[in-house]
Amino acid sequence: MTLKSRHLLGLENLTRAEIEYFLDTAGSLKEISSRDIKKVPTLRGKTVINLFFEASTRTRTSFEIAAKRLSADTINISASTSSVTKGETLIDTAKNIEAMRPDLVVIRHPASGAPELLSRWVDLPIINAGDGTHEHPTQGLLDLFTVREKRGKIDGLTLAIIGDITHSRVARSDIYGFQKMGARVRVCGPPTLIPPGIESLGVQKFHRLEPALEGADVVMVLRIQLERQGTPPFPTLREYSKLFGINLERLRRLKPDTLIMHPGPINRGVEISPEAAYGSHSVILDQVENGVAVRMAVLYLLSGRSVDA
Amino acid sequence: MMPKKIIDAEGIERILRRIAHEISERNQGTRNLALVGIPTGGVHLAHRLARIIKEMEGNQVKTGELDTTLYRDDLPLKGPIFRLKRTDIPFDLNDHRVILIDDVLQTGRTIRAALDAITDLGRPKNIQLAVLIDRGGRELPIQADYTGKLVTPTGSEEIEVRLRETDGMDEVIVQEKKPGEKPILTR
Amino acid sequence: MPRLIRGGRIVDPSSGRDGIFDLLIQDGKIARIEPRIASLPPDTETIEAAEHLVVPGLIDIHTHLREPGYEYKETILSGSRAAAAGGFTGVACMANTDPPNDNHSVTEFIRERAREAGLINVYPVGAVSKELKGESLAEIGAMVDSGIVAVSDDGHPVMNSGLMRTALEYTQIFGIPVISHCEDLGLSRGGQVNEGLASLRTGLAGIPAEAEVSMVARDLLLARLTGGKLHLAHISTARAVEAIRAAKAQGLQVTAETAPHYFTLTEEAVLSFNTGAKVNPPLRSAADREAVQNGLRDGTIDCIASDHAPHSTVEKDLEFSQASSGIVGLETTLSLTLKLVQQGIIPLARAIALLSVNPARVLNLKKGTLAIGADADITIINPNREFVVNPDKFFSLSRNTIFAGLQLKGKAVITLTRGEIIFRE
């Protein structure tokens, strides 16, 4: 198996076989987290830089645990982007980090395309831990992993993504990932939060929740941003919740084996009610658990030099 | 040189029966014994030995599988070029005597990795090693407790163990090394 | 010194002349154009132009020279050199410098610097509004006296329709055009790329075509209302082309320009987050590109402008959303325009008109022509010269071009202003 790229910048450019390689590897690594001694020596002597330009406890912790369970050394750098003109540019920061000879760089950044920029300037494998409103490939992989684990397959399933599609990097990665793995994808939300031309990605578009949930095997509920600049895309959170919130009443209409997912952190009572978030359909905590295995797989597979055999 | 069959299906079955007897004799029975195979050949051999022991003694010994890839000593050199397999030890190692099972023992490096892997998973009462073929060429001070057959091929020859679970037939052959063929995944 | 340009193919859209002629320059003016000029004044220098095109000196109606204020990106001298190397003998430079060209002293400064450079004609464009803020009119009359040829807040739209109306009315005293940067900020604010394929795939905020189209429509209405002279800058969308075509069909006096990137590229160029392809308005869809090409062919679009927008790596080697918009164009615009000719999209004479007589007419300049007695501003082009765009060889101080590495054919090899050679390859 050969990975085309030494980076993981998004799922858009991965093949199905490459996605499966990541998922299979994660499947082998998941067992390590259930041991008493949760560590293997695999990445001993490797240094992983977590370069986070955006607050994210969950993703950063997940990457850090993943790296440590593989015995890599991890350094967390939380940087601010507020003073772009006064401070150091991303490229300068990255060149400085490169000079300290780490082996992998994980980057979270509020600007779409920042990992691509880094990959052009730095001779290191770059792992995208979420860039602006572009992609969040490890989230996409862990969503795929969780669905495959719970349902045994992804082919032929129907995924419904509910919420702010326009500004969601998770939605983009899930759309690419699930489609490549043979699932049908629906998106649902107010027209103000669905990007024009979304159908060109091969997804079905809904503006009402009920038909979007009808027959869905997996429901991905996206976080609704409470604060946003400019004209609000809907009148109030209360109205959003009424139209698009996943609650007990709506859960009853799902198939019994439908999975409810959420990339976290949840806004209780806005896009999802507590009963739905922790009810029998929910695999939200499985997603978090699987996130570690998936990130271990990504770190492991991108850690090596390329070998010609 | 044409590939030369050095052990046939019956031969493999005879060897496994002998090893099963030796294991039972050395351990004074098969209670608290666990057979842990190293993928992929070792796993199939572990299940076969468990079946033979069940026939012999009526006792179902535990089996597990142990992937040594993450513990390889050539990882820092070569990187993640080997596809990961499964580790599945569905019992508490601390209560058991563990028989590691592999198809071919050569340098001893895989067994070294397996010992590290086992140690991370628990502390068995003891660890023993059973192999179908010992083809010499050790690079570490490791020896098998149970050996099916000792084979010493020339430098240009290689041993291939074929098992019906994966290859559709049981046999061990000696053949010329195929040039450039390496069991690796590239990236 | 008298100069003879011998045996070139003279293409002069202002007169319709197209054929092999000798051209004699005396006292900085075009003295004679004849099939064969045998009797030459003493000391005539001869420029052999066989197999070359001899055309009116090109005029760029939309350039950013960055001086005063951003001399690290470009100066009037470096920009003049880049223009000459690109075949331009005149450029109209936009007002968004620091300080902006919103008063006569800045205009005079620009003219003085241009005189010192002594290469090309620099035509300053004054600001529509004080400090380009879109609130109240700049002292346009004083700037006209100092030499501006048009007004524009380019870089910013004039969002206040009342102010735009006033500008279109007031400038009628002077007969100069108002050059409009058509962008409705309410629709485009925060946008980075075309709304559509590019915004969908990159996740970057989109700028819909309607941000341009709605302002084009507004400005056409205001031009009709006021009778003012309106010129629409950097048209990028199919529906804007359509609106302009309809307005012209109804007899409205309006002119428009586009830039090479809009007829050459599409939004596909930004999918890899290449900031070199970040421009405002953004690169649009393939359908928009085709409509812009059609507009060039049928005369809906009058001019090709470089929209030369120099930026240093400080502004470009950044996250896409942080990077500045714009690409340098003075040294690639002619070749990219000739590419349209090579592709059969427009005839050669139109290509030259779009770059010479048409912008001259918009700006009321007695230029862009090879008429007898006119200033000898002349560009000599080798139409077969093949080259690869190499920003390291640019005369411009900036290197920000998405066209680096592109193989092109056809290039200016000699540029003359008032009979003097200012660039020779």
PDB file of N, CA, C and O in Angstrom, chain A residues 68-93:
ATOM      1  N   LYS A  68       1.694  10.106  22.369  1.00  0.00           N
ATOM      2  CA  LYS A  68       2.353   9.550  23.547  1.00  0.00           C
ATOM      3  C   LYS A  68       2.164   8.046  23.635  1.00  0.00           C
ATOM      4  O   LYS A  68       3.046   7.319  24.091  1.00  0.00           O
ATOM      5  N   ARG A  69       1.014   7.547  23.217  1.00  0.00           N
ATOM      6  CA  ARG A  69       0.803   6.095  23.245  1.00  0.00           C
ATOM      7  C   ARG A  69       1.713   5.396  22.243  1.00  0.00           C
ATOM      8  O   ARG A  69       1.956   4.206  22.346  1.00  0.00           O
ATOM      9  N   LEU A  70       2.235   6.150  21.285  1.00  0.00           N
ATOM     10  CA  LEU A  70       3.207   5.574  20.346  1.00  0.00           C
ATOM     11  C   LEU A  70       4.636   5.920  20.756  1.00  0.00           C
ATOM     12  O   LEU A  70       5.576   5.711  19.999  1.00  0.00           O
ATOM     13  N   SER A  71       4.799   6.503  21.969  1.00  0.00           N
ATOM     14  CA  SER A  71       6.113   6.841  22.531  1.00  0.00           C
ATOM     15  C   SER A  71       6.807   8.024  21.860  1.00  0.00           C
ATOM     16  O   SER A  71       8.002   8.226  22.043  1.00  0.00           O
ATOM     17  N   ALA A  72       6.068   8.799  21.065  1.00  0.00           N
ATOM     18  CA  ALA A  72       6.689  10.001  20.489  1.00  0.00           C
ATOM     19  C   ALA A  72       6.758  11.089  21.552  1.00  0.00           C
ATOM     20  O   ALA A  72       5.990  11.095  22.507  1.00  0.00           O
ATOM     21  N   ASP A  73       7.714  11.992  21.399  1.00  0.00           N
ATOM     22  CA  ASP A  73       7.744  13.190  22.235  1.00  0.00           C
ATOM     23  C   ASP A  73       6.830  14.219  21.599  1.00  0.00           C
ATOM     24  O   ASP A  73       6.846  14.399  20.380  1.00  0.00           O
ATOM     25  N   THR A  74       6.034  14.883  22.426  1.00  0.00           N
ATOM     26  CA  THR A  74       5.125  15.881  21.866  1.00  0.00           C
ATOM     27  C   THR A  74       5.412  17.248  22.464  1.00  0.00           C
ATOM     28  O   THR A  74       5.720  17.374  23.636  1.00  0.00           O
ATOM     29  N   ILE A  75       5.333  18.227  21.607  1.00  0.00           N
ATOM     30  CA  ILE A  75       5.464  19.619  22.044  1.00  0.00           C
ATOM     31  C   ILE A  75       4.210  20.346  21.582  1.00  0.00           C
ATOM     32  O   ILE A  75       3.859  20.278  20.402  1.00  0.00           O
ATOM     33  N   ASN A  76       3.548  21.004  22.526  1.00  0.00           N
ATOM     34  CA  ASN A  76       2.363  21.770  22.145  1.00  0.00           C
ATOM     35  C   ASN A  76       2.721  23.237  22.046  1.00  0.00           C
ATOM     36  O   ASN A  76       3.269  23.805  22.981  1.00  0.00           O
ATOM     37  N   ILE A  77       2.394  23.828  20.915  1.00  0.00           N
ATOM     38  CA  ILE A  77       2.620  25.260  20.752  1.00  0.00           C
ATOM     39  C   ILE A  77       1.264  25.900  20.472  1.00  0.00           C
ATOM     40  O   ILE A  77       0.611  25.580  19.483  1.00  0.00           O
ATOM     41  N   SER A  78       0.852  26.757  21.390  1.00  0.00           N
ATOM     42  CA  SER A  78      -0.385  27.492  21.160  1.00  0.00           C
ATOM     43  C   SER A  78       0.013  28.883  20.719  1.00  0.00           C
ATOM     44  O   SER A  78       0.640  29.618  21.460  1.00  0.00           O
ATOM     45  N   ALA A  79      -0.344  29.226  19.496  1.00  0.00           N
ATOM     46  CA  ALA A  79       0.065  30.518  18.963  1.00  0.00           C
ATOM     47  C   ALA A  79      -1.171  31.363  18.717  1.00  0.00           C
ATOM     48  O   ALA A  79      -2.259  30.853  18.525  1.00  0.00           O
ATOM     49  N   SER A  80      -0.965  32.642  18.721  1.00  0.00           N
ATOM     50  CA  SER A  80      -2.066  33.550  18.443  1.00  0.00           C
ATOM     51  C   SER A  80      -1.887  34.108  17.046  1.00  0.00           C
ATOM     52  O   SER A  80      -0.790  34.341  16.576  1.00  0.00           O
ATOM     53  N   THR A  81      -2.987  34.275  16.362  1.00  0.00           N
ATOM     54  CA  THR A  81      -2.911  34.848  15.023  1.00  0.00           C
ATOM     55  C   THR A  81      -3.381  36.290  15.018  1.00  0.00           C
ATOM     56  O   THR A  81      -3.514  36.898  13.979  1.00  0.00           O
ATOM     57  N   SER A  82      -3.632  36.828  16.201  1.00  0.00           N
ATOM     58  CA  SER A  82      -4.280  38.137  16.246  1.00  0.00           C
ATOM     59  C   SER A  82      -3.389  39.247  15.688  1.00  0.00           C
ATOM     60  O   SER A  82      -3.861  40.231  15.174  1.00  0.00           O
ATOM     61  N   SER A  83      -2.078  39.067  15.777  1.00  0.00           N
ATOM     62  CA  SER A  83      -1.188  40.152  15.361  1.00  0.00           C
ATOM     63  C   SER A  83      -0.350  39.736  14.169  1.00  0.00           C
ATOM     64  O   SER A  83       0.860  39.664  14.226  1.00  0.00           O
ATOM     65  N   VAL A  84      -1.033  39.464  13.074  1.00  0.00           N
ATOM     66  CA  VAL A  84      -0.340  38.970  11.885  1.00  0.00           C
ATOM     67  C   VAL A  84       0.683  39.981  11.387  1.00  0.00           C
ATOM     68  O   VAL A  84       1.797  39.633  11.005  1.00  0.00           O
ATOM     69  N   THR A  85       0.316  41.264  11.415  1.00  0.00           N
ATOM     70  CA  THR A  85       1.234  42.252  10.864  1.00  0.00           C
ATOM     71  C   THR A  85       2.390  42.537  11.804  1.00  0.00           C
ATOM     72  O   THR A  85       3.504  42.771  11.376  1.00  0.00           O
ATOM     73  N   LYS A  86       2.100  42.522  13.115  1.00  0.00           N
ATOM     74  CA  LYS A  86       3.150  42.822  14.082  1.00  0.00           C
ATOM     75  C   LYS A  86       4.034  41.612  14.342  1.00  0.00           C
ATOM     76  O   LYS A  86       5.235  41.721  14.474  1.00  0.00           O
ATOM     77  N   GLY A  87       3.416  40.449  14.423  1.00  0.00           N
ATOM     78  CA  GLY A  87       4.146  39.272  14.881  1.00  0.00           C
ATOM     79  C   GLY A  87       4.770  38.486  13.751  1.00  0.00           C
ATOM     80  O   GLY A  87       4.912  38.946  12.634  1.00  0.00           O
ATOM     81  N   GLU A  88       5.121  37.272  14.101  1.00  0.00           N
ATOM     82  CA  GLU A  88       5.776  36.386  13.164  1.00  0.00           C
ATOM     83  C   GLU A  88       4.729  35.803  12.215  1.00  0.00           C
ATOM     84  O   GLU A  88       3.630  35.466  12.644  1.00  0.00           O
ATOM     85  N   THR A  89       5.077  35.631  10.954  1.00  0.00           N
ATOM     86  CA  THR A  89       4.125  35.002  10.048  1.00  0.00           C
ATOM     87  C   THR A  89       4.148  33.494  10.262  1.00  0.00           C
ATOM     88  O   THR A  89       5.069  32.941  10.874  1.00  0.00           O
ATOM     89  N   LEU A  90       3.131  32.845   9.731  1.00  0.00           N
ATOM     90  CA  LEU A  90       3.040  31.389   9.838  1.00  0.00           C
ATOM     91  C   LEU A  90       4.296  30.732   9.254  1.00  0.00           C
ATOM     92  O   LEU A  90       4.841  29.789   9.819  1.00  0.00           O
ATOM     93  N   ILE A  91       4.735  31.249   8.119  1.00  0.00           N
ATOM     94  CA  ILE A  91       5.905  30.654   7.468  1.00  0.00           C
ATOM     95  C   ILE A  91       7.146  30.801   8.348  1.00  0.00           C
ATOM     96  O   ILE A  91       7.930  29.855   8.504  1.00  0.00           O
ATOM     97  N   ASP A  92       7.319  31.969   8.955  1.00  0.00           N
ATOM     98  CA  ASP A  92       8.482  32.166   9.821  1.00  0.00           C
ATOM     99  C   ASP A  92       8.422  31.243  11.040  1.00  0.00           C
ATOM    100  O   ASP A  92       9.424  30.629  11.412  1.00  0.00           O
ATOM    101  N   THR A  93       7.243  31.146  11.632  1.00  0.00           N
ATOM    102  CA  THR A  93       7.073  30.238  12.765  1.00  0.00           C
ATOM    103  C   THR A  93       7.447  28.819  12.352  1.00  0.00           C
ATOM    104  O   THR A  93       8.200  28.120  13.037  1.00  0.00           O
TER     105      THR A  93
END
